[in-house]
Amino acid sequence: DGGITQSPKYLFRKEGQNVTLSCEQNLNHDAMYWYRQDPGQGLRLIYYSQIVNDFQKGDIAEGYSVSREKKESFPLTVTSAQKNPTAFYLCASRWDIENTEAFFGQGTRLTVV
Amino acid sequence: GQNIDQPTEMTATEGAIVQINCTYQTSGFNGLFWYQQHAGEAPTFLSYNVLDGLEEKGRFSSFLSRSKGYSYLLLKELQMKDSASYLCAVLDGGATNKLIFGTGTLLAVQP
């Protein structure tokens, strides 16, 4: 079945450690996105990529890094520089043309202790 | 700059109609999406508008006015399962095609 997969669903890390969240899609989508969601809030854009080996910063990129070495994969690293990393992280992908919606993974809930 | 605004919370009664508004200011525009999100789950796609007017899809309709930077989602015959957050998102367009989400509206449907 085609879809977008995030792993793991729950992740616990100690403060000061880097952690990488996985996002894989087999929909052959061009564009991929990472969002952060805090309780009771909307989605805030961290990074996005329209094509392999290229990505752009979103509105809250500080303390995060990404790579896009393959079309189907867009991992997000939460670094120790991110001041408040505990949040729900959502990955999405879509065809990079006008009238196509984004499909979301099931999310990773990261808790830093 | 960019800004997408929605009411934070709304309450409605089962069987009634509710309208959720979204206003936006973005540097470009390539369409507006509405998503539904239940607590702790991924958002799911509801509708898309790029031209002015009303798009109807079953119990859900979405309206767009590009000149006013305004959209609304209309939910008819409300059911308890419609209790969720509703997210408005704009495809910013131009060379980068950012997909930007609003703050979301938490809808509570009461019996």
mmCIF file with all atom_site columns, C-alpha atoms in Angstrom:
data_model
loop_
_atom_site.group_PDB
_atom_site.id
_atom_site.type_symbol
_atom_site.label_atom_id
_atom_site.label_alt_id
_atom_site.label_comp_id
_atom_site.label_asym_id
_atom_site.label_entity_id
_atom_site.label_seq_id
_atom_site.pdbx_PDB_ins_code
_atom_site.Cartn_x
_atom_site.Cartn_y
_atom_site.Cartn_z
_atom_site.occupancy
_atom_site.B_iso_or_equiv
_atom_site.pdbx_formal_charge
_atom_site.auth_seq_id
_atom_site.auth_comp_id
_atom_site.auth_asym_id
_atom_site.auth_atom_id
_atom_site.pdbx_PDB_model_num
ATOM 1   C CA . ASP A 1 1   ? 0.000   0.000  0.000  1.00 0.00 ? 1   ASP A CA 1
ATOM 2   C CA . GLY A 1 2   ? 1.213   3.506  -0.814 1.00 0.00 ? 2   GLY A CA 1
ATOM 3   C CA . GLY A 1 3   ? 1.650   5.890  2.037  1.00 0.00 ? 3   GLY A CA 1
ATOM 4   C CA . ILE A 1 4   ? 3.859   7.978  4.251  1.00 0.00 ? 4   ILE A CA 1
ATOM 5   C CA . THR A 1 5   ? 5.450   6.451  7.338  1.00 0.00 ? 5   THR A CA 1
ATOM 6   C CA . GLN A 1 6   ? 6.950   8.112  10.359 1.00 0.00 ? 6   GLN A CA 1
ATOM 7   C CA . SER A 1 7   ? 8.900   6.266  12.979 1.00 0.00 ? 7   SER A CA 1
ATOM 8   C CA . PRO A 1 8   ? 8.971   5.876  15.855 1.00 0.00 ? 8   PRO A CA 1
ATOM 9   C CA . LYS A 1 9   ? 5.529   6.891  17.124 1.00 0.00 ? 9   LYS A CA 1
ATOM 10  C CA . TYR A 1 10  ? 6.867   7.815  20.573 1.00 0.00 ? 10  TYR A CA 1
ATOM 11  C CA . LEU A 1 11  ? 10.424  8.887  21.326 1.00 0.00 ? 11  LEU A CA 1
ATOM 12  C CA . PHE A 1 12  ? 12.096  9.811  24.580 1.00 0.00 ? 12  PHE A CA 1
ATOM 13  C CA . ARG A 1 13  ? 15.472  11.496 24.762 1.00 0.00 ? 13  ARG A CA 1
ATOM 14  C CA . LYS A 1 14  ? 17.625  13.127 27.372 1.00 0.00 ? 14  LYS A CA 1
ATOM 15  C CA . GLU A 1 15  ? 18.211  16.849 27.210 1.00 0.00 ? 15  GLU A CA 1
ATOM 16  C CA . GLY A 1 16  ? 21.304  17.734 25.200 1.00 0.00 ? 16  GLY A CA 1
ATOM 17  C CA . GLN A 1 17  ? 21.119  14.736 22.862 1.00 0.00 ? 17  GLN A CA 1
ATOM 18  C CA . ASN A 1 18  ? 20.483  14.969 19.139 1.00 0.00 ? 18  ASN A CA 1
ATOM 19  C CA . VAL A 1 19  ? 17.662  12.795 17.807 1.00 0.00 ? 19  VAL A CA 1
ATOM 20  C CA . THR A 1 20  ? 16.605  11.906 14.255 1.00 0.00 ? 20  THR A CA 1
ATOM 21  C CA . LEU A 1 21  ? 12.989  11.374 13.224 1.00 0.00 ? 21  LEU A CA 1
ATOM 22  C CA . SER A 1 22  ? 12.339  9.215  10.198 1.00 0.00 ? 22  SER A CA 1
ATOM 23  C CA . CYS A 1 23  ? 9.912   10.005 7.352  1.00 0.00 ? 23  CYS A CA 1
ATOM 24  C CA . GLU A 1 24  ? 9.532   7.718  4.326  1.00 0.00 ? 24  GLU A CA 1
ATOM 25  C CA . GLN A 1 25  ? 7.001   7.854  1.482  1.00 0.00 ? 25  GLN A CA 1
ATOM 26  C CA . ASN A 1 26  ? 6.360   5.510  -1.432 1.00 0.00 ? 26  ASN A CA 1
ATOM 27  C CA . LEU A 1 27  ? 3.899   7.797  -3.205 1.00 0.00 ? 27  LEU A CA 1
ATOM 28  C CA . ASN A 1 28  ? 6.555   9.164  -5.584 1.00 0.00 ? 28  ASN A CA 1
ATOM 29  C CA . HIS A 1 29  ? 5.791   12.672 -4.263 1.00 0.00 ? 29  HIS A CA 1
ATOM 30  C CA . ASP A 1 30  ? 8.169   15.478 -5.074 1.00 0.00 ? 30  ASP A CA 1
ATOM 31  C CA . ALA A 1 31  ? 7.613   17.729 -2.074 1.00 0.00 ? 31  ALA A CA 1
ATOM 32  C CA . MET A 1 32  ? 8.048   16.814 1.573  1.00 0.00 ? 32  MET A CA 1
ATOM 33  C CA . TYR A 1 33  ? 7.415   18.889 4.691  1.00 0.00 ? 33  TYR A CA 1
ATOM 34  C CA . TRP A 1 34  ? 8.139   18.780 8.429  1.00 0.00 ? 34  TRP A CA 1
ATOM 35  C CA . TYR A 1 35  ? 5.807   20.457 10.902 1.00 0.00 ? 35  TYR A CA 1
ATOM 36  C CA . ARG A 1 36  ? 5.809   20.881 14.642 1.00 0.00 ? 36  ARG A CA 1
ATOM 37  C CA . GLN A 1 37  ? 2.567   20.937 16.652 1.00 0.00 ? 37  GLN A CA 1
ATOM 38  C CA . ASP A 1 38  ? 2.345   22.004 20.278 1.00 0.00 ? 38  ASP A CA 1
ATOM 39  C CA . PRO A 1 39  ? -0.736  21.256 22.428 1.00 0.00 ? 39  PRO A CA 1
ATOM 40  C CA . GLY A 1 40  ? -3.783  23.159 21.225 1.00 0.00 ? 40  GLY A CA 1
ATOM 41  C CA . GLN A 1 41  ? -1.831  24.787 18.420 1.00 0.00 ? 41  GLN A CA 1
ATOM 42  C CA . GLY A 1 42  ? -1.745  24.668 14.638 1.00 0.00 ? 42  GLY A CA 1
ATOM 43  C CA . LEU A 1 43  ? 1.085   23.274 12.523 1.00 0.00 ? 43  LEU A CA 1
ATOM 44  C CA . ARG A 1 44  ? 4.290   25.293 12.223 1.00 0.00 ? 44  ARG A CA 1
ATOM 45  C CA . LEU A 1 45  ? 6.596   24.657 9.272  1.00 0.00 ? 45  LEU A CA 1
ATOM 46  C CA . ILE A 1 46  ? 10.146  23.600 10.136 1.00 0.00 ? 46  ILE A CA 1
ATOM 47  C CA . TYR A 1 47  ? 11.690  22.622 6.780  1.00 0.00 ? 47  TYR A CA 1
ATOM 48  C CA . TYR A 1 48  ? 10.438  21.620 3.360  1.00 0.00 ? 48  TYR A CA 1
ATOM 49  C CA . SER A 1 49  ? 11.910  20.151 0.208  1.00 0.00 ? 49  SER A CA 1
ATOM 50  C CA . GLN A 1 50  ? 10.627  20.272 -3.350 1.00 0.00 ? 50  GLN A CA 1
ATOM 51  C CA . ILE A 1 51  ? 13.313  18.131 -4.944 1.00 0.00 ? 51  ILE A CA 1
ATOM 52  C CA . VAL A 1 52  ? 16.120  15.754 -4.045 1.00 0.00 ? 52  VAL A CA 1
ATOM 53  C CA . ASN A 1 53  ? 19.256  17.425 -2.640 1.00 0.00 ? 53  ASN A CA 1
ATOM 54  C CA . ASP A 1 54  ? 17.437  20.704 -2.034 1.00 0.00 ? 54  ASP A CA 1
ATOM 55  C CA . PHE A 1 55  ? 15.470  22.027 0.938  1.00 0.00 ? 55  PHE A CA 1
ATOM 56  C CA . GLN A 1 56  ? 14.358  25.344 2.424  1.00 0.00 ? 56  GLN A CA 1
ATOM 57  C CA . LYS A 1 57  ? 13.893  26.655 5.928  1.00 0.00 ? 57  LYS A CA 1
ATOM 58  C CA . GLY A 1 58  ? 10.381  27.144 7.204  1.00 0.00 ? 58  GLY A CA 1
ATOM 59  C CA . ASP A 1 59  ? 9.264   29.497 9.942  1.00 0.00 ? 59  ASP A CA 1
ATOM 60  C CA . ILE A 1 60  ? 10.933  27.727 12.896 1.00 0.00 ? 60  ILE A CA 1
ATOM 61  C CA . ALA A 1 61  ? 14.069  26.055 11.478 1.00 0.00 ? 61  ALA A CA 1
ATOM 62  C CA . GLU A 1 62  ? 16.448  27.030 14.291 1.00 0.00 ? 62  GLU A CA 1
ATOM 63  C CA . GLY A 1 63  ? 17.714  23.984 16.176 1.00 0.00 ? 63  GLY A CA 1
ATOM 64  C CA . TYR A 1 64  ? 16.659  21.542 13.429 1.00 0.00 ? 64  TYR A CA 1
ATOM 65  C CA . SER A 1 65  ? 18.385  20.041 10.385 1.00 0.00 ? 65  SER A CA 1
ATOM 66  C CA . VAL A 1 66  ? 17.215  17.904 7.459  1.00 0.00 ? 66  VAL A CA 1
ATOM 67  C CA . SER A 1 67  ? 18.553  16.048 4.438  1.00 0.00 ? 67  SER A CA 1
ATOM 68  C CA . ARG A 1 68  ? 16.945  14.905 1.174  1.00 0.00 ? 68  ARG A CA 1
ATOM 69  C CA . GLU A 1 69  ? 19.363  12.419 -0.366 1.00 0.00 ? 69  GLU A CA 1
ATOM 70  C CA . LYS A 1 70  ? 16.576  10.245 -1.763 1.00 0.00 ? 70  LYS A CA 1
ATOM 71  C CA . LYS A 1 71  ? 13.168  11.200 -3.123 1.00 0.00 ? 71  LYS A CA 1
ATOM 72  C CA . GLU A 1 72  ? 11.345  8.927  -0.687 1.00 0.00 ? 72  GLU A CA 1
ATOM 73  C CA . SER A 1 73  ? 13.141  9.976  2.504  1.00 0.00 ? 73  SER A CA 1
ATOM 74  C CA . PHE A 1 74  ? 13.255  13.238 4.463  1.00 0.00 ? 74  PHE A CA 1
ATOM 75  C CA . PRO A 1 75  ? 14.697  12.709 7.978  1.00 0.00 ? 75  PRO A CA 1
ATOM 76  C CA . LEU A 1 76  ? 14.572  15.472 10.583 1.00 0.00 ? 76  LEU A CA 1
ATOM 77  C CA . THR A 1 77  ? 17.261  15.882 13.241 1.00 0.00 ? 77  THR A CA 1
ATOM 78  C CA . VAL A 1 78  ? 16.344  17.725 16.402 1.00 0.00 ? 78  VAL A CA 1
ATOM 79  C CA . THR A 1 79  ? 19.610  19.089 17.740 1.00 0.00 ? 79  THR A CA 1
ATOM 80  C CA . SER A 1 80  ? 20.613  20.103 21.239 1.00 0.00 ? 80  SER A CA 1
ATOM 81  C CA . ALA A 1 81  ? 20.343  23.725 20.074 1.00 0.00 ? 81  ALA A CA 1
ATOM 82  C CA . GLN A 1 82  ? 16.528  23.439 19.961 1.00 0.00 ? 82  GLN A CA 1
ATOM 83  C CA . LYS A 1 83  ? 15.433  25.097 23.206 1.00 0.00 ? 83  LYS A CA 1
ATOM 84  C CA . ASN A 1 84  ? 12.081  23.376 23.639 1.00 0.00 ? 84  ASN A CA 1
ATOM 85  C CA . PRO A 1 85  ? 12.011  20.186 21.544 1.00 0.00 ? 85  PRO A CA 1
ATOM 86  C CA . THR A 1 86  ? 9.133   18.359 23.261 1.00 0.00 ? 86  THR A CA 1
ATOM 87  C CA . ALA A 1 87  ? 6.305   18.369 20.703 1.00 0.00 ? 87  ALA A CA 1
ATOM 88  C CA . PHE A 1 88  ? 4.311   16.353 18.149 1.00 0.00 ? 88  PHE A CA 1
ATOM 89  C CA . TYR A 1 89  ? 6.162   16.213 14.815 1.00 0.00 ? 89  TYR A CA 1
ATOM 90  C CA . LEU A 1 90  ? 4.321   15.620 11.556 1.00 0.00 ? 90  LEU A CA 1
ATOM 91  C CA . CYS A 1 91  ? 5.779   14.827 8.146  1.00 0.00 ? 91  CYS A CA 1
ATOM 92  C CA . ALA A 1 92  ? 3.812   15.366 4.948  1.00 0.00 ? 92  ALA A CA 1
ATOM 93  C CA . SER A 1 93  ? 4.307   14.855 1.229  1.00 0.00 ? 93  SER A CA 1
ATOM 94  C CA . ARG A 1 94  ? 2.536   15.926 -1.953 1.00 0.00 ? 94  ARG A CA 1
ATOM 95  C CA . TRP A 1 95  ? 2.917   16.264 -5.695 1.00 0.00 ? 95  TRP A CA 1
ATOM 96  C CA . ASP A 1 96  ? 4.461   19.682 -6.253 1.00 0.00 ? 96  ASP A CA 1
ATOM 97  C CA . ILE A 1 97  ? 1.684   20.996 -8.482 1.00 0.00 ? 97  ILE A CA 1
ATOM 98  C CA . GLU A 1 98  ? -1.157  23.322 -7.616 1.00 0.00 ? 98  GLU A CA 1
ATOM 99  C CA . ASN A 1 99  ? -4.262  21.363 -6.779 1.00 0.00 ? 99  ASN A CA 1
ATOM 100 C CA . THR A 1 100 ? -2.848  18.406 -4.906 1.00 0.00 ? 100 THR A CA 1
ATOM 101 C CA . GLU A 1 101 ? -3.270  17.912 -1.202 1.00 0.00 ? 101 GLU A CA 1
ATOM 102 C CA . ALA A 1 102 ? -0.611  16.894 1.281  1.00 0.00 ? 102 ALA A CA 1
ATOM 103 C CA . PHE A 1 103 ? -0.709  13.449 2.870  1.00 0.00 ? 103 PHE A CA 1
ATOM 104 C CA . PHE A 1 104 ? 0.494   13.120 6.436  1.00 0.00 ? 104 PHE A CA 1
ATOM 105 C CA . GLY A 1 105 ? 2.313   10.473 8.383  1.00 0.00 ? 105 GLY A CA 1
ATOM 106 C CA . GLN A 1 106 ? 0.967   9.417  11.780 1.00 0.00 ? 106 GLN A CA 1
ATOM 107 C CA . GLY A 1 107 ? 3.383   11.666 13.631 1.00 0.00 ? 107 GLY A CA 1
ATOM 108 C CA . THR A 1 108 ? 6.150   11.232 16.189 1.00 0.00 ? 108 THR A CA 1
ATOM 109 C CA . ARG A 1 109 ? 5.625   12.440 19.731 1.00 0.00 ? 109 ARG A CA 1
ATOM 110 C CA . LEU A 1 110 ? 9.030   13.493 21.059 1.00 0.00 ? 110 LEU A CA 1
ATOM 111 C CA . THR A 1 111 ? 9.543   13.961 24.775 1.00 0.00 ? 111 THR A CA 1
ATOM 112 C CA . VAL A 1 112 ? 12.823  15.354 26.056 1.00 0.00 ? 112 VAL A CA 1
ATOM 113 C CA . VAL A 1 113 ? 13.518  14.798 29.731 1.00 0.00 ? 113 VAL A CA 1
ATOM 114 C CA . GLY B 2 1   ? 4.867   38.501 5.774  1.00 0.00 ? 1   GLY B CA 1
ATOM 115 C CA . GLN B 2 2   ? 2.400   35.679 6.140  1.00 0.00 ? 2   GLN B CA 1
ATOM 116 C CA . ASN B 2 3   ? -0.507  35.219 8.495  1.00 0.00 ? 3   ASN B CA 1
ATOM 117 C CA . ILE B 2 4   ? -3.386  32.755 8.602  1.00 0.00 ? 4   ILE B CA 1
ATOM 118 C CA . ASP B 2 5   ? -6.025  33.313 11.280 1.00 0.00 ? 5   ASP B CA 1
ATOM 119 C CA . GLN B 2 6   ? -8.874  31.146 12.546 1.00 0.00 ? 6   GLN B CA 1
ATOM 120 C CA . PRO B 2 7   ? -11.043 31.264 15.683 1.00 0.00 ? 7   PRO B CA 1
ATOM 121 C CA . THR B 2 8   ? -9.476  29.193 18.444 1.00 0.00 ? 8   THR B CA 1
ATOM 122 C CA . GLU B 2 9   ? -12.577 27.339 19.571 1.00 0.00 ? 9   GLU B CA 1
ATOM 123 C CA . MET B 2 10  ? -16.202 26.884 18.545 1.00 0.00 ? 10  MET B CA 1
ATOM 124 C CA . THR B 2 11  ? -19.131 24.968 19.983 1.00 0.00 ? 11  THR B CA 1
ATOM 125 C CA . ALA B 2 12  ? -22.165 23.711 18.067 1.00 0.00 ? 12  ALA B CA 1
ATOM 126 C CA . THR B 2 13  ? -25.092 21.352 18.558 1.00 0.00 ? 13  THR B CA 1
ATOM 127 C CA . GLU B 2 14  ? -25.552 17.964 16.947 1.00 0.00 ? 14  GLU B CA 1
ATOM 128 C CA . GLY B 2 15  ? -27.641 18.271 13.765 1.00 0.00 ? 15  GLY B CA 1
ATOM 129 C CA . ALA B 2 16  ? -26.907 21.974 13.344 1.00 0.00 ? 16  ALA B CA 1
ATOM 130 C CA . ILE B 2 17  ? -24.753 23.880 10.832 1.00 0.00 ? 17  ILE B CA 1
ATOM 131 C CA . VAL B 2 18  ? -21.451 25.545 11.732 1.00 0.00 ? 18  VAL B CA 1
ATOM 132 C CA . GLN B 2 19  ? -19.203 27.881 9.745  1.00 0.00 ? 19  GLN B CA 1
ATOM 133 C CA . ILE B 2 20  ? -15.470 28.063 10.489 1.00 0.00 ? 20  ILE B CA 1
ATOM 134 C CA . ASN B 2 21  ? -13.725 31.131 9.085  1.00 0.00 ? 21  ASN B CA 1
ATOM 135 C CA . CYS B 2 22  ? -10.152 31.576 7.889  1.00 0.00 ? 22  CYS B CA 1
ATOM 136 C CA . THR B 2 23  ? -8.459  34.809 6.837  1.00 0.00 ? 23  THR B CA 1
ATOM 137 C CA . TYR B 2 24  ? -5.035  34.856 5.257  1.00 0.00 ? 24  TYR B CA 1
ATOM 138 C CA . GLN B 2 25  ? -2.268  37.213 4.177  1.00 0.00 ? 25  GLN B CA 1
ATOM 139 C CA . THR B 2 26  ? 0.475   35.484 2.213  1.00 0.00 ? 26  THR B CA 1
ATOM 140 C CA . SER B 2 27  ? 3.069   36.618 -0.288 1.00 0.00 ? 27  SER B CA 1
ATOM 141 C CA . GLY B 2 28  ? 1.627   34.308 -2.948 1.00 0.00 ? 28  GLY B CA 1
ATOM 142 C CA . PHE B 2 29  ? -1.408  32.070 -3.406 1.00 0.00 ? 29  PHE B CA 1
ATOM 143 C CA . ASN B 2 30  ? -1.746  28.734 -5.171 1.00 0.00 ? 30  ASN B CA 1
ATOM 144 C CA . GLY B 2 31  ? -4.768  27.411 -3.334 1.00 0.00 ? 31  GLY B CA 1
ATOM 145 C CA . LEU B 2 32  ? -6.326  26.886 0.080  1.00 0.00 ? 32  LEU B CA 1
ATOM 146 C CA . PHE B 2 33  ? -6.874  23.558 1.828  1.00 0.00 ? 33  PHE B CA 1
ATOM 147 C CA . TRP B 2 34  ? -9.016  22.490 4.772  1.00 0.00 ? 34  TRP B CA 1
ATOM 148 C CA . TYR B 2 35  ? -7.982  19.576 6.971  1.00 0.00 ? 35  TYR B CA 1
ATOM 149 C CA . GLN B 2 36  ? -9.631  17.779 9.889  1.00 0.00 ? 36  GLN B CA 1
ATOM 150 C CA . GLN B 2 37  ? -7.506  16.580 12.785 1.00 0.00 ? 37  GLN B CA 1
ATOM 151 C CA . HIS B 2 38  ? -8.677  14.428 15.701 1.00 0.00 ? 38  HIS B CA 1
ATOM 152 C CA . ALA B 2 39  ? -6.628  14.673 18.869 1.00 0.00 ? 39  ALA B CA 1
ATOM 153 C CA . GLY B 2 40  ? -3.276  12.875 18.622 1.00 0.00 ? 40  GLY B CA 1
ATOM 154 C CA . GLU B 2 41  ? -3.832  11.903 14.996 1.00 0.00 ? 41  GLU B CA 1
ATOM 155 C CA . ALA B 2 42  ? -2.609  13.086 11.610 1.00 0.00 ? 42  ALA B CA 1
ATOM 156 C CA . PRO B 2 43  ? -4.628  15.691 9.690  1.00 0.00 ? 43  PRO B CA 1
ATOM 157 C CA . THR B 2 44  ? -6.867  14.378 6.915  1.00 0.00 ? 44  THR B CA 1
ATOM 158 C CA . PHE B 2 45  ? -7.763  16.305 3.771  1.00 0.00 ? 45  PHE B CA 1
ATOM 159 C CA . LEU B 2 46  ? -11.274 17.765 3.450  1.00 0.00 ? 46  LEU B CA 1
ATOM 160 C CA . SER B 2 47  ? -11.312 20.277 0.596  1.00 0.00 ? 47  SER B CA 1
ATOM 161 C CA . TYR B 2 48  ? -9.365  22.484 -1.793 1.00 0.00 ? 48  TYR B CA 1
ATOM 162 C CA . ASN B 2 49  ? -10.219 25.894 -3.316 1.00 0.00 ? 49  ASN B CA 1
ATOM 163 C CA . VAL B 2 50  ? -8.192  27.918 -5.784 1.00 0.00 ? 50  VAL B CA 1
ATOM 164 C CA . LEU B 2 51  ? -10.956 29.845 -7.588 1.00 0.00 ? 51  LEU B CA 1
ATOM 165 C CA . ASP B 2 52  ? -13.536 32.088 -5.926 1.00 0.00 ? 52  ASP B CA 1
ATOM 166 C CA . GLY B 2 53  ? -16.748 30.373 -4.974 1.00 0.00 ? 53  GLY B CA 1
ATOM 167 C CA . LEU B 2 54  ? -18.191 27.418 -3.164 1.00 0.00 ? 54  LEU B CA 1
ATOM 168 C CA . GLU B 2 55  ? -17.036 23.811 -3.398 1.00 0.00 ? 55  GLU B CA 1
ATOM 169 C CA . GLU B 2 56  ? -19.471 21.244 -2.020 1.00 0.00 ? 56  GLU B CA 1
ATOM 170 C CA . LYS B 2 57  ? -18.579 17.745 -0.922 1.00 0.00 ? 57  LYS B CA 1
ATOM 171 C CA . GLY B 2 58  ? -21.324 15.941 0.966  1.00 0.00 ? 58  GLY B CA 1
ATOM 172 C CA . ARG B 2 59  ? -21.894 17.502 4.400  1.00 0.00 ? 59  ARG B CA 1
ATOM 173 C CA . PHE B 2 60  ? -18.832 19.722 3.951  1.00 0.00 ? 60  PHE B CA 1
ATOM 174 C CA . SER B 2 61  ? -18.560 22.847 1.787  1.00 0.00 ? 61  SER B CA 1
ATOM 175 C CA . SER B 2 62  ? -15.734 25.337 1.455  1.00 0.00 ? 62  SER B CA 1
ATOM 176 C CA . PHE B 2 63  ? -15.850 28.891 0.135  1.00 0.00 ? 63  PHE B CA 1
ATOM 177 C CA . LEU B 2 64  ? -13.069 31.157 -1.088 1.00 0.00 ? 64  LEU B CA 1
ATOM 178 C CA . SER B 2 65  ? -12.800 34.872 -1.816 1.00 0.00 ? 65  SER B CA 1
ATOM 179 C CA . ARG B 2 66  ? -9.289  35.649 -3.078 1.00 0.00 ? 66  ARG B CA 1
ATOM 180 C CA . SER B 2 67  ? -9.861  39.398 -3.180 1.00 0.00 ? 67  SER B CA 1
ATOM 181 C CA . LYS B 2 68  ? -10.785 39.383 0.521  1.00 0.00 ? 68  LYS B CA 1
ATOM 182 C CA . GLY B 2 69  ? -8.226  36.785 1.592  1.00 0.00 ? 69  GLY B CA 1
ATOM 183 C CA . TYR B 2 70  ? -11.068 34.823 3.166  1.00 0.00 ? 70  TYR B CA 1
ATOM 184 C CA . SER B 2 71  ? -12.353 31.287 3.266  1.00 0.00 ? 71  SER B CA 1
ATOM 185 C CA . TYR B 2 72  ? -14.844 29.345 5.329  1.00 0.00 ? 72  TYR B CA 1
ATOM 186 C CA . LEU B 2 73  ? -15.637 25.701 5.936  1.00 0.00 ? 73  LEU B CA 1
ATOM 187 C CA . LEU B 2 74  ? -19.324 24.871 6.354  1.00 0.00 ? 74  LEU B CA 1
ATOM 188 C CA . LEU B 2 75  ? -20.314 21.696 8.149  1.00 0.00 ? 75  LEU B CA 1
ATOM 189 C CA . LYS B 2 76  ? -23.947 20.612 7.891  1.00 0.00 ? 76  LYS B CA 1
ATOM 190 C CA . GLU B 2 77  ? -25.946 18.046 9.873  1.00 0.00 ? 77  GLU B CA 1
ATOM 191 C CA . LEU B 2 78  ? -23.296 17.980 12.568 1.00 0.00 ? 78  LEU B CA 1
ATOM 192 C CA . GLN B 2 79  ? -22.458 14.651 14.144 1.00 0.00 ? 79  GLN B CA 1
ATOM 193 C CA . MET B 2 80  ? -20.619 13.953 17.380 1.00 0.00 ? 80  MET B CA 1
ATOM 194 C CA . LYS B 2 81  ? -17.712 12.515 15.378 1.00 0.00 ? 81  LYS B CA 1
ATOM 195 C CA . ASP B 2 82  ? -17.187 15.963 13.807 1.00 0.00 ? 82  ASP B CA 1
ATOM 196 C CA . SER B 2 83  ? -15.679 17.110 17.105 1.00 0.00 ? 83  SER B CA 1
ATOM 197 C CA . ALA B 2 84  ? -12.094 17.799 16.018 1.00 0.00 ? 84  ALA B CA 1
ATOM 198 C CA . SER B 2 85  ? -9.684  20.552 15.054 1.00 0.00 ? 85  SER B CA 1
ATOM 199 C CA . TYR B 2 86  ? -10.122 22.110 11.616 1.00 0.00 ? 86  TYR B CA 1
ATOM 200 C CA . LEU B 2 87  ? -7.015  23.485 9.952  1.00 0.00 ? 87  LEU B CA 1
ATOM 201 C CA . CYS B 2 88  ? -6.861  25.998 7.134  1.00 0.00 ? 88  CYS B CA 1
ATOM 202 C CA . ALA B 2 89  ? -3.698  25.888 4.975  1.00 0.00 ? 89  ALA B CA 1
ATOM 203 C CA . VAL B 2 90  ? -2.451  28.056 2.113  1.00 0.00 ? 90  VAL B CA 1
ATOM 204 C CA . LEU B 2 91  ? -0.089  27.019 -0.653 1.00 0.00 ? 91  LEU B CA 1
ATOM 205 C CA . ASP B 2 92  ? 2.070   30.085 -0.804 1.00 0.00 ? 92  ASP B CA 1
ATOM 206 C CA . GLY B 2 93  ? 3.032   29.741 -4.439 1.00 0.00 ? 93  GLY B CA 1
ATOM 207 C CA . GLY B 2 94  ? 5.925   31.289 -6.299 1.00 0.00 ? 94  GLY B CA 1
ATOM 208 C CA . ALA B 2 95  ? 9.175   29.401 -6.652 1.00 0.00 ? 95  ALA B CA 1
ATOM 209 C CA . THR B 2 96  ? 9.043   27.718 -3.261 1.00 0.00 ? 96  THR B CA 1
ATOM 210 C CA . ASN B 2 97  ? 5.414   26.596 -2.862 1.00 0.00 ? 97  ASN B CA 1
ATOM 211 C CA . LYS B 2 98  ? 5.386   26.585 0.919  1.00 0.00 ? 98  LYS B CA 1
ATOM 212 C CA . LEU B 2 99  ? 2.338   24.954 2.557  1.00 0.00 ? 99  LEU B CA 1
ATOM 213 C CA . ILE B 2 100 ? 1.456   27.112 5.553  1.00 0.00 ? 100 ILE B CA 1
ATOM 214 C CA . PHE B 2 101 ? -1.112  26.213 8.186  1.00 0.00 ? 101 PHE B CA 1
ATOM 215 C CA . GLY B 2 102 ? -3.287  28.423 10.332 1.00 0.00 ? 102 GLY B CA 1
ATOM 216 C CA . THR B 2 103 ? -3.707  28.164 14.055 1.00 0.00 ? 103 THR B CA 1
ATOM 217 C CA . GLY B 2 104 ? -6.586  25.678 13.831 1.00 0.00 ? 104 GLY B CA 1
ATOM 218 C CA . THR B 2 105 ? -10.139 25.768 15.225 1.00 0.00 ? 105 THR B CA 1
ATOM 219 C CA . LEU B 2 106 ? -11.191 23.268 17.868 1.00 0.00 ? 106 LEU B CA 1
ATOM 220 C CA . LEU B 2 107 ? -14.848 22.375 17.293 1.00 0.00 ? 107 LEU B CA 1
ATOM 221 C CA . ALA B 2 108 ? -16.873 20.769 20.055 1.00 0.00 ? 108 ALA B CA 1
ATOM 222 C CA . VAL B 2 109 ? -20.196 19.210 19.013 1.00 0.00 ? 109 VAL B CA 1
ATOM 223 C CA . GLN B 2 110 ? -22.656 18.876 21.885 1.00 0.00 ? 110 GLN B CA 1
ATOM 224 C CA . PRO B 2 111 ? -25.712 16.610 22.054 1.00 0.00 ? 111 PRO B CA 1
#
